[in-house]
Coordinates of C-alpha atoms and ligand atoms in Angstrom, one line a residue:
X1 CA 120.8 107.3 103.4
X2 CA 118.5 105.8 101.4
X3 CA 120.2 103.1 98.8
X4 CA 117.6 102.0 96.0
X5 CA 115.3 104.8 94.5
X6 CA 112.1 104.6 97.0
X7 CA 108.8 103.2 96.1
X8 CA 106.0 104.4 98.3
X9 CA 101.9 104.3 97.8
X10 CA 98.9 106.3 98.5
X11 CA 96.7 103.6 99.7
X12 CA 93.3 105.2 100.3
X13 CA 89.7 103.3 100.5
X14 CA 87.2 104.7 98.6
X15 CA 85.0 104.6 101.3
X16 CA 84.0 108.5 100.9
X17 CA 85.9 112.0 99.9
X18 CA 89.4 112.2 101.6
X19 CA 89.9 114.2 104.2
X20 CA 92.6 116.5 105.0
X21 CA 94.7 113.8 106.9
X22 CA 94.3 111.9 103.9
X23 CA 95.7 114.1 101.9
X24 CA 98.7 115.1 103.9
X25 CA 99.5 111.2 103.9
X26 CA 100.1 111.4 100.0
X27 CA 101.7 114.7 100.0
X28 CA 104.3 113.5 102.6
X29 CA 104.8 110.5 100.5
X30 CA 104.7 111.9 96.9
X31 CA 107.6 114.8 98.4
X32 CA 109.3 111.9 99.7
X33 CA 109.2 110.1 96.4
X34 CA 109.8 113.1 94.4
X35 CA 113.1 114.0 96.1
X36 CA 114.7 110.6 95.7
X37 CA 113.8 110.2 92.5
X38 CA 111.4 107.4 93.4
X39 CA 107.8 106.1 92.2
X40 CA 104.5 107.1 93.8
X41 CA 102.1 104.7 93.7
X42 CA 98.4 104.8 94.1
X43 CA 96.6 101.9 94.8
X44 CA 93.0 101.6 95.8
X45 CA 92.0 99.3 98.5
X46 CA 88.4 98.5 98.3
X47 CA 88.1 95.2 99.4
X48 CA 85.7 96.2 102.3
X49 CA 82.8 96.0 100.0
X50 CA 80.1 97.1 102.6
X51 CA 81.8 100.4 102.8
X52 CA 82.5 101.7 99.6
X53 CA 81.1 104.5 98.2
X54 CA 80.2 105.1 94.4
X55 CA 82.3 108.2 92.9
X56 CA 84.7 107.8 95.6
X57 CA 87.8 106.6 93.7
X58 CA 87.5 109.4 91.2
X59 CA 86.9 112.4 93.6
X60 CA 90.4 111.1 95.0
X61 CA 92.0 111.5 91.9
X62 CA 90.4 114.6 90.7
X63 CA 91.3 116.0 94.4
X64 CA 95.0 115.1 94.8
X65 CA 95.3 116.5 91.3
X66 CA 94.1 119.5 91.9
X67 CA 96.8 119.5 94.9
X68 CA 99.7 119.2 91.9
X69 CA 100.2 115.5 93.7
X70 CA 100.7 113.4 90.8
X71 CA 101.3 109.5 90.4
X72 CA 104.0 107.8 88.3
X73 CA 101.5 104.6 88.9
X74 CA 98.4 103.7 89.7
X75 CA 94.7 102.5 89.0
X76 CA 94.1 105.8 86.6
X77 CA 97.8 105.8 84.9
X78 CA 98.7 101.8 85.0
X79 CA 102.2 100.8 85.6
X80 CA 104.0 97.3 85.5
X81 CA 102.6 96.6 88.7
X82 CA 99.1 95.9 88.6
X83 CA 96.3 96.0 88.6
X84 CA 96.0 98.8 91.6
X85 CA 92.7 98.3 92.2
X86 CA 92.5 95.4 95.5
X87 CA 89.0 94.1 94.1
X88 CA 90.5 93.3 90.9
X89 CA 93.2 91.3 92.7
X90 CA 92.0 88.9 94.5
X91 CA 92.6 85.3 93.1
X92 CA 95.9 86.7 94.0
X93 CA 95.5 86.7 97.6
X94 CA 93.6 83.6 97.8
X95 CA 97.3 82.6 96.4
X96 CA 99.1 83.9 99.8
X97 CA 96.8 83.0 101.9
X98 CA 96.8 79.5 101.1
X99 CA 100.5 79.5 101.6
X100 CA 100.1 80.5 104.5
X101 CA 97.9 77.7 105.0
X102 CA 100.0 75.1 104.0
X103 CA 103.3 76.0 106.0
X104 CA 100.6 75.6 108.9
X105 CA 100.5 80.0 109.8
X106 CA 97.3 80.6 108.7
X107 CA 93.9 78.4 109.5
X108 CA 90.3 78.1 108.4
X109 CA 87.6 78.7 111.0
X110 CA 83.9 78.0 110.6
X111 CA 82.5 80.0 113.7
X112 CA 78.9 81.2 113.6
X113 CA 78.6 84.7 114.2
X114 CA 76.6 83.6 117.5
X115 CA 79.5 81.2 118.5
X116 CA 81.6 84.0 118.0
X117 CA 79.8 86.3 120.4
X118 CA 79.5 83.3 123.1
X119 CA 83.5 83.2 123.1
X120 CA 83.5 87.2 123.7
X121 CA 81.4 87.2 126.4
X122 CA 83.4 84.4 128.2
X123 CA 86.2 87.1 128.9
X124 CA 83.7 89.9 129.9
X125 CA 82.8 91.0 126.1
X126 CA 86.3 91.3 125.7
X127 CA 87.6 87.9 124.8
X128 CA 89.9 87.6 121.8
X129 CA 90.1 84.9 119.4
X130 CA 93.8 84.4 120.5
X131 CA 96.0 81.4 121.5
X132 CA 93.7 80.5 124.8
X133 CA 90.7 80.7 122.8
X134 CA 91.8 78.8 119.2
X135 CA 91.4 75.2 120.6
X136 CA 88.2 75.2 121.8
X137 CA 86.7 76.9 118.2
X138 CA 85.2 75.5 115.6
X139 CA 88.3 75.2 113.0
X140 CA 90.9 73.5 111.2
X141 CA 93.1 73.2 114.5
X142 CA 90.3 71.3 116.3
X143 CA 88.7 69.8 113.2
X144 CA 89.5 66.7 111.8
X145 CA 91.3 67.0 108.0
X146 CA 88.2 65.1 107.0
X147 CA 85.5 67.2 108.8
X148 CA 87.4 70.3 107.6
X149 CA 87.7 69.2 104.3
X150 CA 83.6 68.1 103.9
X151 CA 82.7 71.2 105.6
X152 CA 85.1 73.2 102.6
X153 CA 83.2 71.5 100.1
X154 CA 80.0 71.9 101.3
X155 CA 78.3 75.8 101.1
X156 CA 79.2 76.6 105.2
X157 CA 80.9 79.8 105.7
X158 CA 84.6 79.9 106.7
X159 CA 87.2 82.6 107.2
X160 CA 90.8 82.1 107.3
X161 CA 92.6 83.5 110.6
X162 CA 96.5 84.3 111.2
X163 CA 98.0 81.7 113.4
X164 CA 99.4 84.3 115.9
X165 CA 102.9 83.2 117.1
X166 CA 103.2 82.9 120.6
X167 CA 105.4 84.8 122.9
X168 CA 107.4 87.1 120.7
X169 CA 108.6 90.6 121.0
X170 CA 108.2 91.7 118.0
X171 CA 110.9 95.0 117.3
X172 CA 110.2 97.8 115.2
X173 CA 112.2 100.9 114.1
X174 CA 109.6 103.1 112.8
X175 CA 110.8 106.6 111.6
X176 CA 108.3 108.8 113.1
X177 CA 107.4 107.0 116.5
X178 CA 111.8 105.4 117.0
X179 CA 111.2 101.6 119.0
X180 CA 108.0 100.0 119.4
X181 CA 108.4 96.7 121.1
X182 CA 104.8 95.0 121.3
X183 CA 104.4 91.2 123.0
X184 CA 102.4 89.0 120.0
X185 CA 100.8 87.0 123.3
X186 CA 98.6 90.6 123.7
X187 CA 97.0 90.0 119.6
X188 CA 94.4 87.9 118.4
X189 CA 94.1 85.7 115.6
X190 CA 93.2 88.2 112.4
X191 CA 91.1 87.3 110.5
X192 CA 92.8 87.2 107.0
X193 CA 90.5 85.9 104.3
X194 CA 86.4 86.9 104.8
X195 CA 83.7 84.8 104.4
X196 CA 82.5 87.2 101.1
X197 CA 85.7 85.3 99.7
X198 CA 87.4 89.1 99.8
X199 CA 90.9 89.4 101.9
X200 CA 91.2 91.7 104.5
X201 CA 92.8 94.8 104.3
X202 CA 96.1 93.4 106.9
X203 CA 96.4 90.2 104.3
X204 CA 95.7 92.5 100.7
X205 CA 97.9 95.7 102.0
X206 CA 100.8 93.4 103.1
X207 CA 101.2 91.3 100.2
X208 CA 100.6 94.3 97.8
X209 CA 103.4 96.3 99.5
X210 CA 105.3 93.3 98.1
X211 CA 104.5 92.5 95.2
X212 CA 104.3 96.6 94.0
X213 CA 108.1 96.6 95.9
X214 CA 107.2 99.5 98.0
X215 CA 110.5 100.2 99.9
X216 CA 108.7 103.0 102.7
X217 CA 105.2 102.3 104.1
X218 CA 104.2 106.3 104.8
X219 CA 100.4 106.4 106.5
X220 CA 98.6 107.6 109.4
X221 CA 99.3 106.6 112.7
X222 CA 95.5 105.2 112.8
X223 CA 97.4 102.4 111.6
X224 CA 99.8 102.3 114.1
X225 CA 98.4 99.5 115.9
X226 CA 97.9 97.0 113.1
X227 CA 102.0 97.4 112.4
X228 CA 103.3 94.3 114.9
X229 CA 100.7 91.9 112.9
X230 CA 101.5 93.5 109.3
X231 CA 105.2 92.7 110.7
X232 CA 104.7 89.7 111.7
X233 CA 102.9 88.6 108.3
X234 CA 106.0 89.7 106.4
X235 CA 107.9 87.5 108.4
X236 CA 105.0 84.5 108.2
X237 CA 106.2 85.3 104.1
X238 CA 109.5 85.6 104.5
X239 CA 109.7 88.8 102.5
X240 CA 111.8 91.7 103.7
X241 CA 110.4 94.6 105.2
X242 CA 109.4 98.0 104.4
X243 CA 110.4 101.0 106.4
X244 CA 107.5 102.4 108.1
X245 CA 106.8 105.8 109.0
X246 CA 103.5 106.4 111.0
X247 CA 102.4 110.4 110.8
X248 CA 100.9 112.0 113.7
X249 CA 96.7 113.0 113.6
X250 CA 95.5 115.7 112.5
X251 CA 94.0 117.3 115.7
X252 CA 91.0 119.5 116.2
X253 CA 91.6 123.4 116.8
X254 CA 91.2 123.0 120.4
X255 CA 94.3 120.9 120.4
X256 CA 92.3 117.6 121.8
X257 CA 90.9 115.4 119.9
X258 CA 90.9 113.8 116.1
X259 CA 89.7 116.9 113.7
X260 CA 86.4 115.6 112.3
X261 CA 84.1 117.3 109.8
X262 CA 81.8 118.1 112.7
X263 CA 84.9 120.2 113.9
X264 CA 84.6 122.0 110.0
X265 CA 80.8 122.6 110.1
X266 CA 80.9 123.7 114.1
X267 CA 83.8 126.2 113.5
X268 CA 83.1 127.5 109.4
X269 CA 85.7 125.4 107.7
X270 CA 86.3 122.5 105.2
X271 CA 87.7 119.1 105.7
X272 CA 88.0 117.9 102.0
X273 CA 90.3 119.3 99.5
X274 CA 87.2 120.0 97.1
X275 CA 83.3 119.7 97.3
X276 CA 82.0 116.2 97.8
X277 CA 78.7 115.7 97.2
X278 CA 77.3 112.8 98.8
X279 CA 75.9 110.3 96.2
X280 CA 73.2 108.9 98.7
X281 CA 71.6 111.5 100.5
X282 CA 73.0 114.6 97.9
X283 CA 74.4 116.2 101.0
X284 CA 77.3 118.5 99.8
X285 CA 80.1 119.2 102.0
X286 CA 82.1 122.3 101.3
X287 CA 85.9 121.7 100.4
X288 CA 88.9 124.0 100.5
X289 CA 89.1 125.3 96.9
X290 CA 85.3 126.2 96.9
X291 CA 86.2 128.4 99.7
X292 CA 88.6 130.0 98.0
X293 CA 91.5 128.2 99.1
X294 CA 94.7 128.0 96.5
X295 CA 96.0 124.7 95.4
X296 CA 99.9 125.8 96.5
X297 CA 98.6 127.3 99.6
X298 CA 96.6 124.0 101.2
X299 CA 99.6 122.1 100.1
X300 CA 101.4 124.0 102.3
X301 CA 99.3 124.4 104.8
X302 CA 99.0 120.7 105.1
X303 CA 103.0 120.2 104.7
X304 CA 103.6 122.3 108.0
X305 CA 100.7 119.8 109.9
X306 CA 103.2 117.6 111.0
X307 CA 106.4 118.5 109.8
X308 CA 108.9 121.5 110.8
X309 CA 111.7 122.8 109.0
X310 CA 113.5 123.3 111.8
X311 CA 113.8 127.2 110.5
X312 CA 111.0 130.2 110.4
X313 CA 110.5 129.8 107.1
X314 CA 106.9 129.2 106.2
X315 CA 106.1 129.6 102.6
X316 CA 107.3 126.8 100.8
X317 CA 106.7 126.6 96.8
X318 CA 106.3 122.5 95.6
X319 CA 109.9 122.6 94.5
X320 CA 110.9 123.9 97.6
X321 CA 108.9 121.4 99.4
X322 CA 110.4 118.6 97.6
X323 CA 113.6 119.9 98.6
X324 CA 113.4 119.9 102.2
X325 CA 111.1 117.7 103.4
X326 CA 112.0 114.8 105.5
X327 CA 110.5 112.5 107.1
X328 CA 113.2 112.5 110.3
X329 CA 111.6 115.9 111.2
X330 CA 107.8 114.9 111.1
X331 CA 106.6 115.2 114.3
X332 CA 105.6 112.4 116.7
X333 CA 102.9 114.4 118.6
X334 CA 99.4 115.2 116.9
X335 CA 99.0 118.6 114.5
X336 CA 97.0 121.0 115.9
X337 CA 94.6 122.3 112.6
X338 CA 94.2 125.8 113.1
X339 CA 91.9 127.3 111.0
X340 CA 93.3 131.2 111.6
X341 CA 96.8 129.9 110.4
X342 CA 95.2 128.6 107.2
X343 CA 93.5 131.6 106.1
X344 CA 96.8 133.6 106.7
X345 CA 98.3 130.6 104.6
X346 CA 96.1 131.9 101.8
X347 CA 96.5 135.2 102.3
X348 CA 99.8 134.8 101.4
X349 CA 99.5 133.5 98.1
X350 CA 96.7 135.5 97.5
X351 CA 99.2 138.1 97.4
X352 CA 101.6 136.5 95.0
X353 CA 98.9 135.9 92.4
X354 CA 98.7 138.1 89.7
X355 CA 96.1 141.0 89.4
X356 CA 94.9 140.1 85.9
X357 CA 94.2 136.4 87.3
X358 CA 92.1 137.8 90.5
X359 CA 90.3 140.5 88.3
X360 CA 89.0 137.7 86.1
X361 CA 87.4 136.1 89.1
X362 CA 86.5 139.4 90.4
X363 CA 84.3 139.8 87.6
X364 CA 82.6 137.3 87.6
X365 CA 81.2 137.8 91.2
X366 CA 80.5 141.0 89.6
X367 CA 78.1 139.3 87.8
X368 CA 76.5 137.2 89.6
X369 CA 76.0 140.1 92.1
X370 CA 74.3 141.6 88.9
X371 CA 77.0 144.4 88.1
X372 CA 79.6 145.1 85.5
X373 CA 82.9 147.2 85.2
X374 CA 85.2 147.9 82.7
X375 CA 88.3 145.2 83.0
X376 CA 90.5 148.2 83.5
X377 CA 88.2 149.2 87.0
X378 CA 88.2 145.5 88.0
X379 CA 91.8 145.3 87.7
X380 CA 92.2 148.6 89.5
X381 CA 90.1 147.6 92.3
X382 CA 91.7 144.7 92.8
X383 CA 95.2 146.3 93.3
X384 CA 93.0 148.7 96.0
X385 CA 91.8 145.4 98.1
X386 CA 94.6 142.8 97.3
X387 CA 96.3 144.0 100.7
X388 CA 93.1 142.9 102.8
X389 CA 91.9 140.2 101.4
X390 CA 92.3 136.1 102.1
X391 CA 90.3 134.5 99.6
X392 CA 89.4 135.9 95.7
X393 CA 85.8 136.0 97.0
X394 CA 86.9 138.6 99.3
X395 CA 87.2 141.5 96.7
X396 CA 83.7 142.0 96.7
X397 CA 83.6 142.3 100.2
X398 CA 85.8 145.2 100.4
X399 CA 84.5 147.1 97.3
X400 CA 80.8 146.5 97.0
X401 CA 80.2 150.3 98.0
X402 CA 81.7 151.0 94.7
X403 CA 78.7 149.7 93.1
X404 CA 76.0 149.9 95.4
X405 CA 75.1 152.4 98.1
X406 CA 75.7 151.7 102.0
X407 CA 72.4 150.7 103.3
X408 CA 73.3 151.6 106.9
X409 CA 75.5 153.3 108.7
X410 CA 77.2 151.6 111.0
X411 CA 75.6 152.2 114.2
X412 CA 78.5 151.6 116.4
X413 CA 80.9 153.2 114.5
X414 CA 78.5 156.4 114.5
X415 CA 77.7 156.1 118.2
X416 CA 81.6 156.3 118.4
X417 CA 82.6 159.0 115.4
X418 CA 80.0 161.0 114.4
X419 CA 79.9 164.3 117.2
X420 CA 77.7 167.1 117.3
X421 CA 79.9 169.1 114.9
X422 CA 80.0 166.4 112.7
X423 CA 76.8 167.5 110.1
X424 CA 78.3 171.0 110.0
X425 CA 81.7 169.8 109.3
X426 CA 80.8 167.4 107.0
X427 CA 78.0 170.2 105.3
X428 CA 81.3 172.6 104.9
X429 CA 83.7 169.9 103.0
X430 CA 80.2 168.9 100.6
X431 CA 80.3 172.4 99.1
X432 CA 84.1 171.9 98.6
X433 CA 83.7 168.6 97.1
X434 CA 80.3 170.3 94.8
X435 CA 82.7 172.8 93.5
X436 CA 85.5 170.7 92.7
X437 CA 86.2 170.3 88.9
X438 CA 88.5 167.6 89.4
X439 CA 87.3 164.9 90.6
X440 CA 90.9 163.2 90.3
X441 CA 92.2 161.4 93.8
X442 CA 95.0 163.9 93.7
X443 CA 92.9 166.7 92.8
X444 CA 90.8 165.4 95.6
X445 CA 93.4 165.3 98.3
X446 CA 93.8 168.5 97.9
X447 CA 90.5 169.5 98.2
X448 CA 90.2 167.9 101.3
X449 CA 93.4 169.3 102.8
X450 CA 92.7 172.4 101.8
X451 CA 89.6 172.1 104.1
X452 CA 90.6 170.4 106.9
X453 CA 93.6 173.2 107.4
X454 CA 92.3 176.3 106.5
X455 CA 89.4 175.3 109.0
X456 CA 91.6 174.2 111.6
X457 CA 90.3 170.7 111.9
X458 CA 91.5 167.5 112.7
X459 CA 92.1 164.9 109.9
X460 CA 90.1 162.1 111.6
X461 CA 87.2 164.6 112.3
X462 CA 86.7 165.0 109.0
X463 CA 88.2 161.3 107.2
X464 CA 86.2 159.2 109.4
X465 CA 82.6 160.9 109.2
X466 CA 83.4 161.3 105.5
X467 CA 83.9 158.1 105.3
X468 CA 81.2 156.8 106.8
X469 CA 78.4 158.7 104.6
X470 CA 80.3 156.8 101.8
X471 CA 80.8 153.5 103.0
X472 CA 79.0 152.9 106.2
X473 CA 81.5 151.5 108.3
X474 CA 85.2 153.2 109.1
X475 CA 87.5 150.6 107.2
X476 CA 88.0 150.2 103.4
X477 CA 90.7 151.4 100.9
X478 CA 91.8 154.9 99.9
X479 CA 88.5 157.5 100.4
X480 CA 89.5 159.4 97.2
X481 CA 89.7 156.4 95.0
X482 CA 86.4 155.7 96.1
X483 CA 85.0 158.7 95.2
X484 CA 86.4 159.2 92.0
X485 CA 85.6 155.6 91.0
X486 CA 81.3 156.0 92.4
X487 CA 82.1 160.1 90.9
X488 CA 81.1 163.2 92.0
X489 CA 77.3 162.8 91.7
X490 CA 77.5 159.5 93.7
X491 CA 79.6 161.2 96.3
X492 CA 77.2 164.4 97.3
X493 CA 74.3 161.7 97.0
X494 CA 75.5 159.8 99.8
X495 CA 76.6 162.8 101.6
X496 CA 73.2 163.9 101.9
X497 CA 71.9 161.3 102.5
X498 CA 74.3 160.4 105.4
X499 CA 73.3 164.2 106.4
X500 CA 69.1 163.7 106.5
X501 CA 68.7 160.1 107.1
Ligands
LIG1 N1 93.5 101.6 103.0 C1 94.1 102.2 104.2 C2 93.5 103.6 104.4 O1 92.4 103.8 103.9 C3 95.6 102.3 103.9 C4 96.4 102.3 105.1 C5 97.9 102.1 104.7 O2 98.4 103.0 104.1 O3 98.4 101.0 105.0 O4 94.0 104.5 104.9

């Protein structure tokens, strides 16, 4: 039961466009918040200057709100509780730290980068800057007060480290993952405060958490390992702590290994919510909705990555969502992203849209394929095609040979379906079709029944040749919608021409 209405945060680094994982993180958390009635938060941690990216902050917004994930605070809406931007916060953290200074849990260390790498290789390259190591450094432990203090004062480098207790278990009940029990003798000494005077992101995501009040800490388990020293700073504080709930990875297709945007390019699918465009090298990296991908639909794709209703339901609307989730069902093992699934995701909503909606985007591929139909055919068409197709682009696909001629016939399909007493077959039902006044699919159907029984035939030795000559291949929607729709003169053209290639 959860007591006091939930605060939770999206806390991403504008480091580059969000990935999928990314945004499953702040849908999990906004469902969570929504459902309780709580506040969702977005906060923007940029305090690793050497990795953040111009345009960043904003394509995060823009994306998540083209998901329908919307904040109740945050560094584009404001909020008692800020600012929610980390580089605009930190005399603050200089604050913190230097408590910790004083009550003796924190220290300031003047290491050169080259002394640093001499203490690294005395354990093999793998030395820590941990309790064995701390007194023989160059800092405020080994120091005198007067030696630190002149070296303070003076322009030499420093960081401040976290005085790692010794010897403790530290316990934690994380919701996703149950007990973790790590021994603090295994961590080193973080450092807390940088020598670009900028906290790190441990020391700035801590004491943000409380100062915003945030009651459930909801990330990726990338951050899994960092929890025992996050804990341990609460406690170095003396503030109460979160709940924490670490989400499992996102995994690639193959089921091994984290699902990268090399995974995307290799296998023909986007990573990002929307198009990112890279503002250094101009690289543009596809996203979901440029594929064709429906707001409603990724969110849901991304809500069953992780979490499972426990029931074969699978199409859940955002209301619906916000209903059931929990977090006690979100899995511990990694999500398998399977990009099959997805499309069948948006199939789905595809086929709850409404016509008129699709037919507007149906003609304007029309366009830019240079063509143009009445809205009435567009909107017909589209109710033809709906049935097959996963994306809006997809219309065109199956109905181009409405507007423009096949300009093969399928060789495989002809190798397979077009006998010897195809032509003459085919020659016999274009005189029908020549005659025919009506050129009506009913009227139509007729005519071609008429044929195919009063000469015997079989309906696939005369459907599948006939439609071939029309569209080249042995799939599509209803043969004598197409030929009313391309018309009679369109019909015996291609007939002919399917006849004396
Ligand atoms: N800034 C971290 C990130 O980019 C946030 C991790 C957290 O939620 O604590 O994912």
């Amino acid at each position: 039961m959860i007591e006091e209405k939930p605060r939770v945060r999206f806390a991403p680094s504008p480091t580059g466009p969000l990935h999928v994982g990314g945004v499953r993180t702040a849908l999990y958390n906004y469902l969570f918040a929504r459902q309780h009635g709580g506040k969702m938060i977005l906060r923007i941690e940029d305090t690793d200057r050497t990795r953040f990216v111009e345009g960043a902050e904003q394509y995060i917004i823009d994306a998540l709100n083209w998901c329908g994930i919307d904040f109740d605070e945050g560094v584009h809406c404001g909020g008692d509780y800020g600012p929610y931007r980390q580089s605009e916060r930190k005399v603050l953290y200089v604050k913190y730290i230097e408590k910790l200074i004083d009550s003796g849990k924190a220290y300031y260390a003047f290491d050169t980068p080259e002394e640093l790498e001499e203490m690294r290789e005395r354990g093999d390259g793998n030395q820590q800057y941990d309790a064995s190591i701390r007194g023989k450094m160059k800092n405020s432990l080994t120091l005198s007060q007067q030696e630190t203090d002149r070296l303070l004062s003076s322009k030499v480098p420093y960081v401040v480290r976290f005085m790692m207790p010794p010897e403790r278990v530290v316990k934690i009940n994380d919701v996703v993952r149950g007990k973790i029990e790590v021994d603090s003798s295994t961590l080193d000494d973080k450092v807390l405060l940088k020598a670009d005077g900028m906290p790190t992101y441990h020391l700035a995501n801590v004491v943000d958490d409380h100062l915003m009040k945030i009651t459930h800490v909801i990330r990726g388990e990338e951050w899994l390992p960092s929890l025992p020293l996050h804990v341990l700073l609460y406690e170095a504080f003396g503030w109460r702590l979160p709940s924490f709930a670490h989400l499992p990875l996102l995994l690639k297709p193959e089921g091994k290994g984290k699902l990268s945007k090399r995974d995307g390019d290799r296998l023909g699918f986007p990573v990002f919510p929307t198009q990112w465009k890279d503002p250094q090298t101009g690289e543009i990296a596809m996203g979901f909705r440029e594929e064709g991908y429906l707001p409603q639909a990724f969110v849901n794709i991304l809500l069953r990555l992780g979490w499972n209703p426990g029931t074969d339901q699978e199409i859940f609307s955002m209301q619906e969502m916000i209903r059931t989730f929990n977090l006690e069902k979100v899995q511990k093992g990694g999500a398998r992203f399977d990009p099959e699934k997805a499309r069948w995701y948006n199939h789905q909503y595809i086929q709850q849209m409404d016509n008129e909606t699709l037919a507007k985007e149906y003609l304007k591929i029309l366009h830019r394929k240079g063509h143009d139909a009445p809205e009435e055919m567009a909107l017909r068409i589209t109710g033809m095609v709906k049935e097959r197709i996963n994306f809006p682009a997809e219309i065109w696909d199956q109905s181009w040979f409405l507007f423009e001629a096949p300009r093969e016939l399928d060789p495989k399909v002809m190798k397979k379906k077009w006998k010897q007493d195809t032509p003459e077959i085919i020659r016999g039902l274009r005189e029908q079709l020549a005659g025919a006044e009506n050129f009506q699919p009913g009227a139509l159907k007729e005519v071609v029944s008429d044929y195919i029984h009063s000469n015997g035939l079989g309906f696939g030795k005369v459907m599948v040749p006939l439609r071939i000559c029309l569209v080249g291949k042995a799939a599509g929607p209803d043969l004598m919608e197409i030929m009313e729709i391309i018309g009679k003169e369109e019909t015996l053209s291609r007939i002919d021409r399917a006849l004396n290639p």
